[in-house]
Short mmCIF file of C-alpha atoms in Angstrom, two decimals:
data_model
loop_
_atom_site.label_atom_id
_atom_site.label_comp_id
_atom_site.label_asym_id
_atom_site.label_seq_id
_atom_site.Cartn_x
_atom_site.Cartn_y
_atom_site.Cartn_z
CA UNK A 1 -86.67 162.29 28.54
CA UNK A 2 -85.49 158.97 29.62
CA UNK A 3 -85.72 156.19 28.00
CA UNK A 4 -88.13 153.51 29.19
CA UNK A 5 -87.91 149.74 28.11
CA UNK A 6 -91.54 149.48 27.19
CA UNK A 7 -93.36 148.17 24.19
CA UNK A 8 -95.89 150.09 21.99
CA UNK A 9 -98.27 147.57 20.03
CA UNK A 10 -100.16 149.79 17.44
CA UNK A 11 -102.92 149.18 15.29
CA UNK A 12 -102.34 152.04 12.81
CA UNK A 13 -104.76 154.03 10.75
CA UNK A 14 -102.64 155.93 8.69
CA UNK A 15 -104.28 159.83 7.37
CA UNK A 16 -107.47 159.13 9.69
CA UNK A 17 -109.75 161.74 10.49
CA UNK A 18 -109.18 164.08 13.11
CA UNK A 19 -110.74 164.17 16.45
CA UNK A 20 -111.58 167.45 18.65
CA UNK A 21 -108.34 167.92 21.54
CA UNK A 22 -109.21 167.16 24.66
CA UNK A 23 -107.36 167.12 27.70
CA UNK A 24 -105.07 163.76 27.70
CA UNK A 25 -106.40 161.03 29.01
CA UNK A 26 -104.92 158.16 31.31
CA UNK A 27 -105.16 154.67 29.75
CA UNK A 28 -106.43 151.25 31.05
CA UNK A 29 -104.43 149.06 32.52
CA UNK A 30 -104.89 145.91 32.31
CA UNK A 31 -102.04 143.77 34.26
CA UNK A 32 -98.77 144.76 33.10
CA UNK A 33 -100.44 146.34 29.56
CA UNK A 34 -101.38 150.23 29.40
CA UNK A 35 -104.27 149.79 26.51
CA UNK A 36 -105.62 152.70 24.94
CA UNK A 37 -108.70 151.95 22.91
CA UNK A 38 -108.14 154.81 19.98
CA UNK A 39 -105.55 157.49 19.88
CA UNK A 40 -105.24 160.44 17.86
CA UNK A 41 -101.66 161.88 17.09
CA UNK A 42 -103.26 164.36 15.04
CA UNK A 43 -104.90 165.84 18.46
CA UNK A 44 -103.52 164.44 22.27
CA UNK A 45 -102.40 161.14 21.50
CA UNK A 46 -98.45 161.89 21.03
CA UNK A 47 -98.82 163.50 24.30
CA UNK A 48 -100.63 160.64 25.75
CA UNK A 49 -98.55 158.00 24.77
CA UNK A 50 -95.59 160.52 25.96
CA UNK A 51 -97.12 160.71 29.54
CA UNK A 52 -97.34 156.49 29.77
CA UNK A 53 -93.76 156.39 28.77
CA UNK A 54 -93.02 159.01 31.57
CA UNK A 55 -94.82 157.79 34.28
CA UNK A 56 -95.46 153.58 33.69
CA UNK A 57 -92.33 151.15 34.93
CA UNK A 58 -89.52 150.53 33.40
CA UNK A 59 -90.70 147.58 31.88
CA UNK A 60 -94.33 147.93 30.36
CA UNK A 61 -96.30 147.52 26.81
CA UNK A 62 -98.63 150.13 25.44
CA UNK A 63 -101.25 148.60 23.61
CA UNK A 64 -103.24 151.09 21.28
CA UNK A 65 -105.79 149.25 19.33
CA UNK A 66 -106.58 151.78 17.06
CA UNK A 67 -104.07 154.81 16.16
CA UNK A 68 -104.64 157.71 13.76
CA UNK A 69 -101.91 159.36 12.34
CA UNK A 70 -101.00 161.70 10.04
CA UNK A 71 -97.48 160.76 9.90
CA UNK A 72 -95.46 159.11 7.76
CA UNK A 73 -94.61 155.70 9.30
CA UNK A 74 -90.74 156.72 9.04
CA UNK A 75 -91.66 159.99 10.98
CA UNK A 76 -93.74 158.04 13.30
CA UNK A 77 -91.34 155.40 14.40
CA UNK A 78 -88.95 158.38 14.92
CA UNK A 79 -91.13 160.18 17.31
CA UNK A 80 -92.15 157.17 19.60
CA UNK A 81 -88.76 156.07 19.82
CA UNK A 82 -88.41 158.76 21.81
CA UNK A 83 -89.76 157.45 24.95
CA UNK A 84 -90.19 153.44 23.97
CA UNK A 85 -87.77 150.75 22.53
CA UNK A 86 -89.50 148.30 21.11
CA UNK A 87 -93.05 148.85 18.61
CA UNK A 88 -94.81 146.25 17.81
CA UNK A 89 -97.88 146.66 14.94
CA UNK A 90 -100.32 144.19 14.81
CA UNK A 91 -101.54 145.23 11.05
CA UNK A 92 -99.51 147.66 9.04
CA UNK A 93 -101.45 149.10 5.85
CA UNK A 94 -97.99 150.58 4.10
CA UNK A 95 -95.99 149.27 0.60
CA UNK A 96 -92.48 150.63 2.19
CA UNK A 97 -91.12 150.16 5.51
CA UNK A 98 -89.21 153.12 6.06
CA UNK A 99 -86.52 152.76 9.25
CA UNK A 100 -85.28 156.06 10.29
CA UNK A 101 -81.24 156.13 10.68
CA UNK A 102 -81.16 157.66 13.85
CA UNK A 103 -84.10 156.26 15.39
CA UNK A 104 -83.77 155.09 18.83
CA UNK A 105 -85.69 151.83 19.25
CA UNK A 106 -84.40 148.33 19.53
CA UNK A 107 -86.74 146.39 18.48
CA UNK A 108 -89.58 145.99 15.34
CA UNK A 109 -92.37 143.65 15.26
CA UNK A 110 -94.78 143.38 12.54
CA UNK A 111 -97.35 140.72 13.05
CA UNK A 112 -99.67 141.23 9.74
CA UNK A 113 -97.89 143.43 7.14
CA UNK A 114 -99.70 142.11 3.48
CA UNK A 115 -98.83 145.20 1.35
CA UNK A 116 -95.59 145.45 2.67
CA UNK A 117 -92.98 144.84 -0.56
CA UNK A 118 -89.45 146.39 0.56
CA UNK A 119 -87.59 148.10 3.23
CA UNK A 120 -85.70 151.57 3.06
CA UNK A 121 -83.09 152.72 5.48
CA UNK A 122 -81.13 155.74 4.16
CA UNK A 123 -78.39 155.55 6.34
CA UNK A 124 -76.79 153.69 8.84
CA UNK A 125 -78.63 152.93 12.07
CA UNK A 126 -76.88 151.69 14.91
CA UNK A 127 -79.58 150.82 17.22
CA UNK A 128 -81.87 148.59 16.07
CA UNK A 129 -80.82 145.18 17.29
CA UNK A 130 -84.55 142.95 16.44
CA UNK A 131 -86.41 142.97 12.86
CA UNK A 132 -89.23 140.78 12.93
CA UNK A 133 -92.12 140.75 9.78
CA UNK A 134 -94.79 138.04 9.19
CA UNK A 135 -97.43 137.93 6.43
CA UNK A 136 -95.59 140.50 4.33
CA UNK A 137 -95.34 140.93 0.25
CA UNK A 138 -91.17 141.04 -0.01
CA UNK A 139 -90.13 138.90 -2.16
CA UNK A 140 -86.19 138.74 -2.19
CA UNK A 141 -83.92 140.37 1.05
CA UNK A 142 -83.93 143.72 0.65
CA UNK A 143 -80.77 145.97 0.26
CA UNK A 144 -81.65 148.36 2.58
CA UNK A 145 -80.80 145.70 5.49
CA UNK A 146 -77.29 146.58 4.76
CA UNK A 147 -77.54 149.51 6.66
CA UNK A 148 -79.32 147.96 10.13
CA UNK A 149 -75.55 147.59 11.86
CA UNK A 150 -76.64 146.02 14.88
CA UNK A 151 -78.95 143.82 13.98
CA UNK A 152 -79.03 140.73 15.41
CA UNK A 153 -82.31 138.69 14.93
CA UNK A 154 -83.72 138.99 11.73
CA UNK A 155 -87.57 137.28 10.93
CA UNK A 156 -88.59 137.39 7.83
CA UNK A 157 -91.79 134.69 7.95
CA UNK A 158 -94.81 133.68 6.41
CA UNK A 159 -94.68 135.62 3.89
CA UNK A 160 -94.15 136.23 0.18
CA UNK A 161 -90.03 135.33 -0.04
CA UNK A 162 -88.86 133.56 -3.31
CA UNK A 163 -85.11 133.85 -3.30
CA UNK A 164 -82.28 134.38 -0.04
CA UNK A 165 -79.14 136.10 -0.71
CA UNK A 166 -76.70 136.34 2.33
CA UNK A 167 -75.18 139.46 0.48
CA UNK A 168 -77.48 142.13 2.05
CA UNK A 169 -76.54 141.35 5.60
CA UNK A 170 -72.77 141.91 4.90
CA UNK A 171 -72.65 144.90 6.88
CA UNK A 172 -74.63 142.60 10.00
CA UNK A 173 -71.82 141.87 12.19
CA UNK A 174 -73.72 141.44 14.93
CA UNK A 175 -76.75 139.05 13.12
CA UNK A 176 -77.17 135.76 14.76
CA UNK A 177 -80.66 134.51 14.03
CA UNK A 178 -81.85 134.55 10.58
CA UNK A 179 -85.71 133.13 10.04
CA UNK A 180 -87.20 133.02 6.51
CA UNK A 181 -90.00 129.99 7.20
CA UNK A 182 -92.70 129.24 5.77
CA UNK A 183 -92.12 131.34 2.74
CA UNK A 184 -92.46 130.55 -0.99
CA UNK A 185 -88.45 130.04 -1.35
CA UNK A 186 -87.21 128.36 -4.04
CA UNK A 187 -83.69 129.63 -4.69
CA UNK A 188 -80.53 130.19 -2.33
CA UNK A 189 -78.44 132.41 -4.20
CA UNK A 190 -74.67 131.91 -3.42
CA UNK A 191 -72.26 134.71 -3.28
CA UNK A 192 -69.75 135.63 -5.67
CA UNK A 193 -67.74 137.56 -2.98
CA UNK A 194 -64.95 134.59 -1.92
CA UNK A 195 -64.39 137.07 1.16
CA UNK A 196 -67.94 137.58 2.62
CA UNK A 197 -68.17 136.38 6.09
CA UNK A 198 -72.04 136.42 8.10
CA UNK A 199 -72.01 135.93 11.70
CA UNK A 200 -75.22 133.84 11.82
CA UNK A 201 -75.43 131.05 14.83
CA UNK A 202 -79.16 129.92 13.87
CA UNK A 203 -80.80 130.29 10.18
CA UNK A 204 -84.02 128.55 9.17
CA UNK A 205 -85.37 127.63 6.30
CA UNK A 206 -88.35 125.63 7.19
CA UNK A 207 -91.46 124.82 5.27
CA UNK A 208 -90.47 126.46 1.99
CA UNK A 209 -90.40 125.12 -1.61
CA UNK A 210 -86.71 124.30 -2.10
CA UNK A 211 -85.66 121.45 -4.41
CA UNK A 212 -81.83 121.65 -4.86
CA UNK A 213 -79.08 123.23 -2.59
CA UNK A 214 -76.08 124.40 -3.77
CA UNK A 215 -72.95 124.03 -0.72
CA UNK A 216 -71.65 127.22 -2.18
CA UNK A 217 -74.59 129.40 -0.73
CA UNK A 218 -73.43 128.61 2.71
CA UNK A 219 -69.07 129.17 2.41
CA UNK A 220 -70.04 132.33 4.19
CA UNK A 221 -71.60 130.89 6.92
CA UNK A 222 -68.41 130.07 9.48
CA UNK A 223 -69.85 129.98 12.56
CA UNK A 224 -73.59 128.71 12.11
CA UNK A 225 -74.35 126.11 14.79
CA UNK A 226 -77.83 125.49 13.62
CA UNK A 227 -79.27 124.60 9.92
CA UNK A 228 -83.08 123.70 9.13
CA UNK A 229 -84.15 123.15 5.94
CA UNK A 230 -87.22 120.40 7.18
CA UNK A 231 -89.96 120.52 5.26
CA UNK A 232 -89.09 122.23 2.04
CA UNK A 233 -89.11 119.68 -1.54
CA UNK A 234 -85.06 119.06 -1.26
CA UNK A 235 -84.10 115.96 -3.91
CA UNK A 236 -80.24 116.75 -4.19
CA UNK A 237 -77.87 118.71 -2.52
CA UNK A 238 -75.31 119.34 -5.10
CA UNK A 239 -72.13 122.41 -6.01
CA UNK A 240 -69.57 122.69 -3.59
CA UNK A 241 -69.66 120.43 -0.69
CA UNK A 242 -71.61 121.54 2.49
CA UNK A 243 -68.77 122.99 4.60
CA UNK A 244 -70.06 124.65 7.88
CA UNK A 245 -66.66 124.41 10.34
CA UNK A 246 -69.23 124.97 13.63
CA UNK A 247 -72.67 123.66 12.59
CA UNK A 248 -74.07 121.15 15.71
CA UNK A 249 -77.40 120.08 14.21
CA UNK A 250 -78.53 119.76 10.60
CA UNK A 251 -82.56 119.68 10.12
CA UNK A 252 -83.66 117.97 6.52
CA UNK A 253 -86.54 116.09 7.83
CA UNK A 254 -89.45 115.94 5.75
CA UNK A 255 -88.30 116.41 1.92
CA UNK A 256 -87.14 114.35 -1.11
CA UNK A 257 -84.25 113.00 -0.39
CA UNK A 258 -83.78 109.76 -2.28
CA UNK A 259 -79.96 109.24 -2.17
CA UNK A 260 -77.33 111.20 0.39
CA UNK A 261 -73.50 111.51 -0.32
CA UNK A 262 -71.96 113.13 2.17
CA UNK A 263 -68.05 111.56 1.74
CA UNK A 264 -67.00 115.35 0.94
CA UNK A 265 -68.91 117.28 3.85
CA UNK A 266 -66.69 119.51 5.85
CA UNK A 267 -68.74 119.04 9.17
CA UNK A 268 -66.53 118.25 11.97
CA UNK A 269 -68.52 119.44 15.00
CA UNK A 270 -72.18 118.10 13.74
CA UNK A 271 -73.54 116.15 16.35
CA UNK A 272 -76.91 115.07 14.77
CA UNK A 273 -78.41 115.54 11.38
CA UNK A 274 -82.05 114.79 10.96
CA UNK A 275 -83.15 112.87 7.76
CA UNK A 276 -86.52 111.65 8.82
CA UNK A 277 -89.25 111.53 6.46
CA UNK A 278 -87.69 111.10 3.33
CA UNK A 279 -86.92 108.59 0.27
CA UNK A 280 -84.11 107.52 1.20
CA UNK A 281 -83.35 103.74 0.15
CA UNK A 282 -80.51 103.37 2.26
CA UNK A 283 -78.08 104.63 5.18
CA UNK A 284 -76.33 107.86 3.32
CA UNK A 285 -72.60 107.25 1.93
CA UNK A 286 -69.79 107.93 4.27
CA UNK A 287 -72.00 109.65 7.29
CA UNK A 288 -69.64 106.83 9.76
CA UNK A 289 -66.74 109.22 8.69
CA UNK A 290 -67.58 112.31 9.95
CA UNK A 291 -65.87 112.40 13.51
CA UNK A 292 -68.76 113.61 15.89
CA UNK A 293 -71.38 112.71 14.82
CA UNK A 294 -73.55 110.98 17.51
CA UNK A 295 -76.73 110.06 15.96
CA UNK A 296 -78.18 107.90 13.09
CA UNK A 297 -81.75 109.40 12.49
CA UNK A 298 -83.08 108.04 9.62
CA UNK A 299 -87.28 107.10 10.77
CA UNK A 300 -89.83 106.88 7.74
CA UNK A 301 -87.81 106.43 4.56
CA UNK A 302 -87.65 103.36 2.45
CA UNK A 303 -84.79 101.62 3.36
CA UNK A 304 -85.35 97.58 3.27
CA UNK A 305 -82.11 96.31 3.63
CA UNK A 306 -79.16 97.86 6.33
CA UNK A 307 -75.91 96.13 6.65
CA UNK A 308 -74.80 96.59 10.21
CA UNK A 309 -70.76 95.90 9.02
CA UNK A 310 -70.72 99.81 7.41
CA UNK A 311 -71.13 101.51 10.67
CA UNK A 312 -68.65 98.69 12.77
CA UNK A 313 -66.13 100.75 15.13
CA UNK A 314 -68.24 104.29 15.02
CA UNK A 315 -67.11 104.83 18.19
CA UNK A 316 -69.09 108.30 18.39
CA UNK A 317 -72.65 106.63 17.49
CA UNK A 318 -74.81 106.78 20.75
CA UNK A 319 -78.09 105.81 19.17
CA UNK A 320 -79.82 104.57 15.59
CA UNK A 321 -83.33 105.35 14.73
CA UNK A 322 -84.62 103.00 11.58
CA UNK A 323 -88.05 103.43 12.56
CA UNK A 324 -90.92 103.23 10.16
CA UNK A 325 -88.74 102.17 7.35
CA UNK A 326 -89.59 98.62 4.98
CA UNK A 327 -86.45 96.66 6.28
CA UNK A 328 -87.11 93.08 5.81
CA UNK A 329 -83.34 92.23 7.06
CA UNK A 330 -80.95 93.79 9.47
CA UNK A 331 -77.39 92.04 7.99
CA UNK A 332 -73.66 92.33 9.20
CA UNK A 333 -72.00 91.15 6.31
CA UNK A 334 -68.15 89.21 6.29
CA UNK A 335 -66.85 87.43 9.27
CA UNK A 336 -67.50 87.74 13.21
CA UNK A 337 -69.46 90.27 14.71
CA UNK A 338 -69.49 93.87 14.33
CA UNK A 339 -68.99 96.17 16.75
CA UNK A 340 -70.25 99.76 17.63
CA UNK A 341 -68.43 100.38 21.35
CA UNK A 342 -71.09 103.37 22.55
CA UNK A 343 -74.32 102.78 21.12
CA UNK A 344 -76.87 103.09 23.71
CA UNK A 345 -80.56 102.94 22.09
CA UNK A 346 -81.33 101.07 18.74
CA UNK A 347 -84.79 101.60 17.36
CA UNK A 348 -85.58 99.03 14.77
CA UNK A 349 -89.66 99.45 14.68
CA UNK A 350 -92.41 99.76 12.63
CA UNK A 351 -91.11 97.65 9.75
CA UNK A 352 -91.17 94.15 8.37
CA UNK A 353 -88.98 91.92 10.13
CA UNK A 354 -89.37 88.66 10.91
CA UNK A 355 -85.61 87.39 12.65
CA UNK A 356 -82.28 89.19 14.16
CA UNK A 357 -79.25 87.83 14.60
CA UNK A 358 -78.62 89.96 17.59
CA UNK A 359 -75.61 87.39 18.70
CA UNK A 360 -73.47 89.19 15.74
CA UNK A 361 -74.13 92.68 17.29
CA UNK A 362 -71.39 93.73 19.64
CA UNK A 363 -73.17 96.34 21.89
CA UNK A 364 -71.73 96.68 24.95
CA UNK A 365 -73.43 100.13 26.33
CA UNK A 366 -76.65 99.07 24.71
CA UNK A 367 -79.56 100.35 27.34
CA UNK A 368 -82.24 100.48 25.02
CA UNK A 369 -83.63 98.25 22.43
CA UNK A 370 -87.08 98.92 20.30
CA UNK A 371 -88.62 96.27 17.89
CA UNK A 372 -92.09 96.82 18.21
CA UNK A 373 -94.21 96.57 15.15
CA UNK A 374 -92.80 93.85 13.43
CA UNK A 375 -93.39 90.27 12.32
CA UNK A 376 -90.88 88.68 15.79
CA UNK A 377 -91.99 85.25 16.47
CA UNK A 378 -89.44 84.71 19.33
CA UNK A 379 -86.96 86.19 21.44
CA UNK A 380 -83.23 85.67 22.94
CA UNK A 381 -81.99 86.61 25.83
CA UNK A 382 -81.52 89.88 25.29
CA UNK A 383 -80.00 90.64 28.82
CA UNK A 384 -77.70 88.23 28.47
CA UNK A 385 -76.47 89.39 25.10
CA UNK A 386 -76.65 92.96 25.87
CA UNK A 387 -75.52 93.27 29.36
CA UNK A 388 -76.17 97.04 30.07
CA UNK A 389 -79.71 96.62 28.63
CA UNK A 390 -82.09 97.79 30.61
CA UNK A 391 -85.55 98.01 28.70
CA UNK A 392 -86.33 96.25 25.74
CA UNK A 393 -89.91 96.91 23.56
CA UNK A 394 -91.43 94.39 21.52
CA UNK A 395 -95.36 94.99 21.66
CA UNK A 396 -97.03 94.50 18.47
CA UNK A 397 -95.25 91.59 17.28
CA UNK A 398 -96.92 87.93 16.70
CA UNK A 399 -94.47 86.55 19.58
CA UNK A 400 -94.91 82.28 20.65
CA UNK A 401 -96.41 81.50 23.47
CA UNK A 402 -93.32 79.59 25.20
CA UNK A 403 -91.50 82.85 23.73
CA UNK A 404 -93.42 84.56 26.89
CA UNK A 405 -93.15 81.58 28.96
CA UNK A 406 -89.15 81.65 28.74
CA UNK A 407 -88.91 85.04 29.43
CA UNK A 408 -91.67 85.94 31.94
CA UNK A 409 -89.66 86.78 34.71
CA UNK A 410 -88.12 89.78 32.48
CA UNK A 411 -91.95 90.90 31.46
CA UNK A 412 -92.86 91.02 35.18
CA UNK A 413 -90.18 92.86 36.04
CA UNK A 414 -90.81 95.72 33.25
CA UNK A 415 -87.71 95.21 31.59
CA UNK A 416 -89.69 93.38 28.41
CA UNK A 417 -92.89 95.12 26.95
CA UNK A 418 -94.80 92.54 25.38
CA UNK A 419 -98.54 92.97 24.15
CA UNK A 420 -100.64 92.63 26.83
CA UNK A 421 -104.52 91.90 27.24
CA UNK A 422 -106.46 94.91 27.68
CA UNK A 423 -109.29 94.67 30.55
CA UNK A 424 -112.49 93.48 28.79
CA UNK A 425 -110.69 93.01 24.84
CA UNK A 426 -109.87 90.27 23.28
CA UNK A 427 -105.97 89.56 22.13
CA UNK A 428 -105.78 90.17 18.34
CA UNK A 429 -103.32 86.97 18.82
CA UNK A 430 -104.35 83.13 19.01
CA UNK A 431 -103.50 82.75 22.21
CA UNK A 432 -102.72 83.92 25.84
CA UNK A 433 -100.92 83.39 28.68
CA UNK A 434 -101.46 84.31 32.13
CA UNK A 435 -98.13 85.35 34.77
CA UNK A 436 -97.99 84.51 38.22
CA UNK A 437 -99.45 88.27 39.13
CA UNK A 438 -102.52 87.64 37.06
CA UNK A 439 -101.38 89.95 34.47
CA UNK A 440 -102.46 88.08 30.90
CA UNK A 441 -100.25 88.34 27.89
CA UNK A 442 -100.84 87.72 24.48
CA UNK A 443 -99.22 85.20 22.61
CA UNK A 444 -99.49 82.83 19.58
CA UNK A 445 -99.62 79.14 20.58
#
C-alpha cells in the first residue's frame, strides 16, 4: 500500500469494549481533516482508517476522537504506520511508550501524556525523524532514545524532567532541536565521555528550576547556534568555561544573575547574549573581548553606575540597552572622549539620571538615542553632536521650558519626542509651551 503523508490524531481508549461489525463507514470531512467520531479496531475501524489512507490526498490528517483498541500501543503504532506517517494523540493513558524498531512513521506527537514515565525502543529504528511529548511523568532522558537514529527534533516539555544528560542521544546524528521547557530541571549532567559529539543547532532550556551551570555539560555541543536558559533560577555559571565554537545567540534573561565573568568564554561567533532581567550590578567582565559580539543587552538589572571608557574601541557593538536599570551616572573615566566607531542605538531609559556628558561620547553612526524616564532637565544639541542621529526620545523627563524653546524646530520635525499635552489633560509638569503648529508641550518653567 502506498504510503500517504497524512496525520492520524487519536484519542485512545485502550482494552474498550467491543462494538458489533458493521460495514465501514466513510468519515466526515471537515476542510482538510477526515474526523471520525469513535472507531473500533477491535471491529471495522483498522479497515476504516485503512480506506482514508487509501483514498484521501496525499497530504491529509485523520482525526479520531475516540479510538478503542485492543492493542498494545507498540502494536498499534506498528499497524497505522502502515498507511500514515505522522500520529499525533491528544491524551495517551499508558506508563511506557513503546516505539516499534521497524515502524514506518516519521513523526510522534503526544499532546497530554500524564502517566507516561519512560520510553522503550528495542532496536534500532531508522525512520522516525520527530519525537514530541508534553505533560508527561519522565523524569530524566531516557536510554531508549539511543536507538531513534534519525531523529532530529526532540520535545520533551511541560512535563515532569529533573535532570538532562546529552549521553542518551549519542547515537542522534541527525538531532538538531532539543526542547526540555518548562520542566522541573534542576541538574545538567555533564559527560564523562571527552569524545562525545551531539549535533544539536537549537536546545532550550526555558522556564525550568536551574541554579548553577557547569561549562562542562555543553563540550559536546560543537555546533549549537542557539542556547536558552531564560527563565530558570541561574546565580553562577561555574566548571569549565562555556565553550560553544558556533553558538549565535545566548538566552539568560530572567534569572539570578548577580555577577558575570565571561574573560574565559570560548564564544567567537555569538552575536547577542541576552541578560535582561537579572541582578546584575554591573556590565559583565570582559564581554568587550569577545570578537562578534554585536549587542549589549543588559534592561532591568541593578546596575547604578556604567563607565563608558570599558567598552571604548568595540568596534563590533551596534547597540546598548541599559534600560530599566538604577544608574544615577553614565561616566567615561581618564582623559578625552571615548569612542565606540559602530554603535547605532543607545537606550539609557527608565532610570535615575539627572545629566550626560554626551560631548565625551564619540558616536559617529549613532541613529538612535533613548532617555526617556529620567530626571533630564535640559538638552544639547544632540544633532549636532551625533551627526547620523536621526530620532532621539526623551518623554517623561522634567525638561525646562527654554529647553523646548531652543530646540523646537527638532520637536516639530519628529526628530525629538518630548512629553506632550494630551487633548483635554493637564501636563503633570509646571508649565507649557505652545509651537508654532499649535501643538502644546510640556515643560517646567
Amino acid at each position: 500500500m502506498q504510503q500517504h503523508q497524512t496525520t492520524v490524531n487519536l484519542s485512545p481508549w485502550t482494552n474498550g469494549p467491543a462494538i458489533v461489525q458493521s460495514a465501514p463507514q466513510p468519515c466526515q470531512l471537515q476542510g482538510a481533516k477526515c474526523v471520525y467520531d469513535k472507531l473500533n479496531l477491535s471491529a471495522d475501524g483498522l479497515q476504516r482508517l485503512r480506506t482514508s489512507g487509501r483514498d484521501l490526498p496525499q497530504v491529509f490528517q485523520i482525526d479520531v476522537k475516540l479510538l478503542i483498541t485492543p492493542y498494545p500501543d507498540g502494536v498499534l503504532l506498528q499497524l497505522i504506520s502502515e498507511f500514515v506517517q505522522e500520529v499525533v494523540y491528544e491524551n495517551y493513558h499508558e506508563r511506557i511508550l513503546r516505539i516499534p524498531p521497524v515502524s514506518a512513521l516519521t513523526d510522534l506527537v503526544f499532546r497530554k501524556a500524564p502517566p507516561l514515565q519512560t520510553i522503550a525502543v528495542a532496536a534500532p529504528n531508522n525512520r522516525l525523524t520527530t519525537l514530541s511529548i508534553k505533560q508527561s511523568n519522565i523524569r530524566s532522558m531516557p536510554s531508549a532514545l539511543t536507538n531513534l537514529r534519525q531523529l532530529a527534533t526532540l520535545a520533551l516539555e511541560n512535563g515532569a524532567l529533573e535532570s538532562v544528560s546529552l549521553e542518551p542521544l549519542a547515537n542522534c546524528l541527525q538531532l538538531s532541536i532539543l526542547m526540555c521547557g518548562n520542566n522541573r530541571i534542576r541538574q545538567l549532567i555533564p559527560s564523562q565521555n571527552e569524545n562525545l559529539f551531539i549535533s544539536l543547532k537549537d536546545l532550550i532550556l526555558d522556564n525550568n528550576l536551574l541554579e548553577t551551570i557547569d561549562g562542562a555539560f555543553f563540550l559536546p555541543l560543537r555546533r549549537l547556534a542557539y542556547l536558552d536558559l531564560g527563565s530558570n533560577r541561574i546565580q553562577r555559571i561555574e566548571g569549565r568555561p562555556l565553550s560553544l565554537p558556533q553558538v549565535m545567540y545566548i538566552q539568560l534573561v530572567s534569572n539570578q544573575l548577580a555577577e558575570l565573568d565571561v574573560t574565559r568564554w570560548n564564544l567567537p561567533n555569538a552575536i547577542e547574549i541576552y541578560l535582561d532581567n537579572n541582578n546584575l550590578t554591573r556590565v559583565p567582565i570582559g564581554i568587550q573581548t569577545l570578537p562578534n559580539l554585536t549587542t549589549l543587552v543588559l534592561p532591568n538589572n541593578l546596575l547604578t553606575v556604567v563607565d563608558l571608557r570599558r567598552l571604548s574601541g568595540w568596534t563590533k557593538l551596534q547597540r546598548i540597552n541599559l534600560a530599566g536599570n538604577r544608574l544615577t551616572r553614565v561616566i567615561v573615566t581618564g582623559k578625552g572622549r571615548t569612542s565606540l566607531p559602530n554603535l547605532e542605538q543607545l537606550d539609557l531609559s527608565n532610570n535615575q539620571l539627572t545629566q550626560l556628558r554626551y560631548a565625551r561620547w564619540h558616536l559617529p553612526k549613532l541613529s538612535l538615542l533613548v532617555v526617556a524616564l529620567n530626571q533630564l532637565t535640559r538638552l544639547p544639541d544632540l544633532f549636532k553632536l551625533f551627526p547620523k542621529l536621526r530620532r532621539a526620545f526623551a518623554v517623561q523627563n522634567p525638561l525646562h521650558c527654554n529647553t523646548i524653546r531652543r530646540w523646537q524646530q527638532y520637536i516639530a520635525e519628529f526628530k525629538l519626542a518630548v512629553d506632550t499635552a494630551m487633548p483635554g489633560m493637564n501636563c503633570a509638569t509646571s508649565s507649557t509651551y505652545k509651537l508654532p503648529s499649535g501643538r502644546v508641550i510640556c515643560c517646567v518653567e
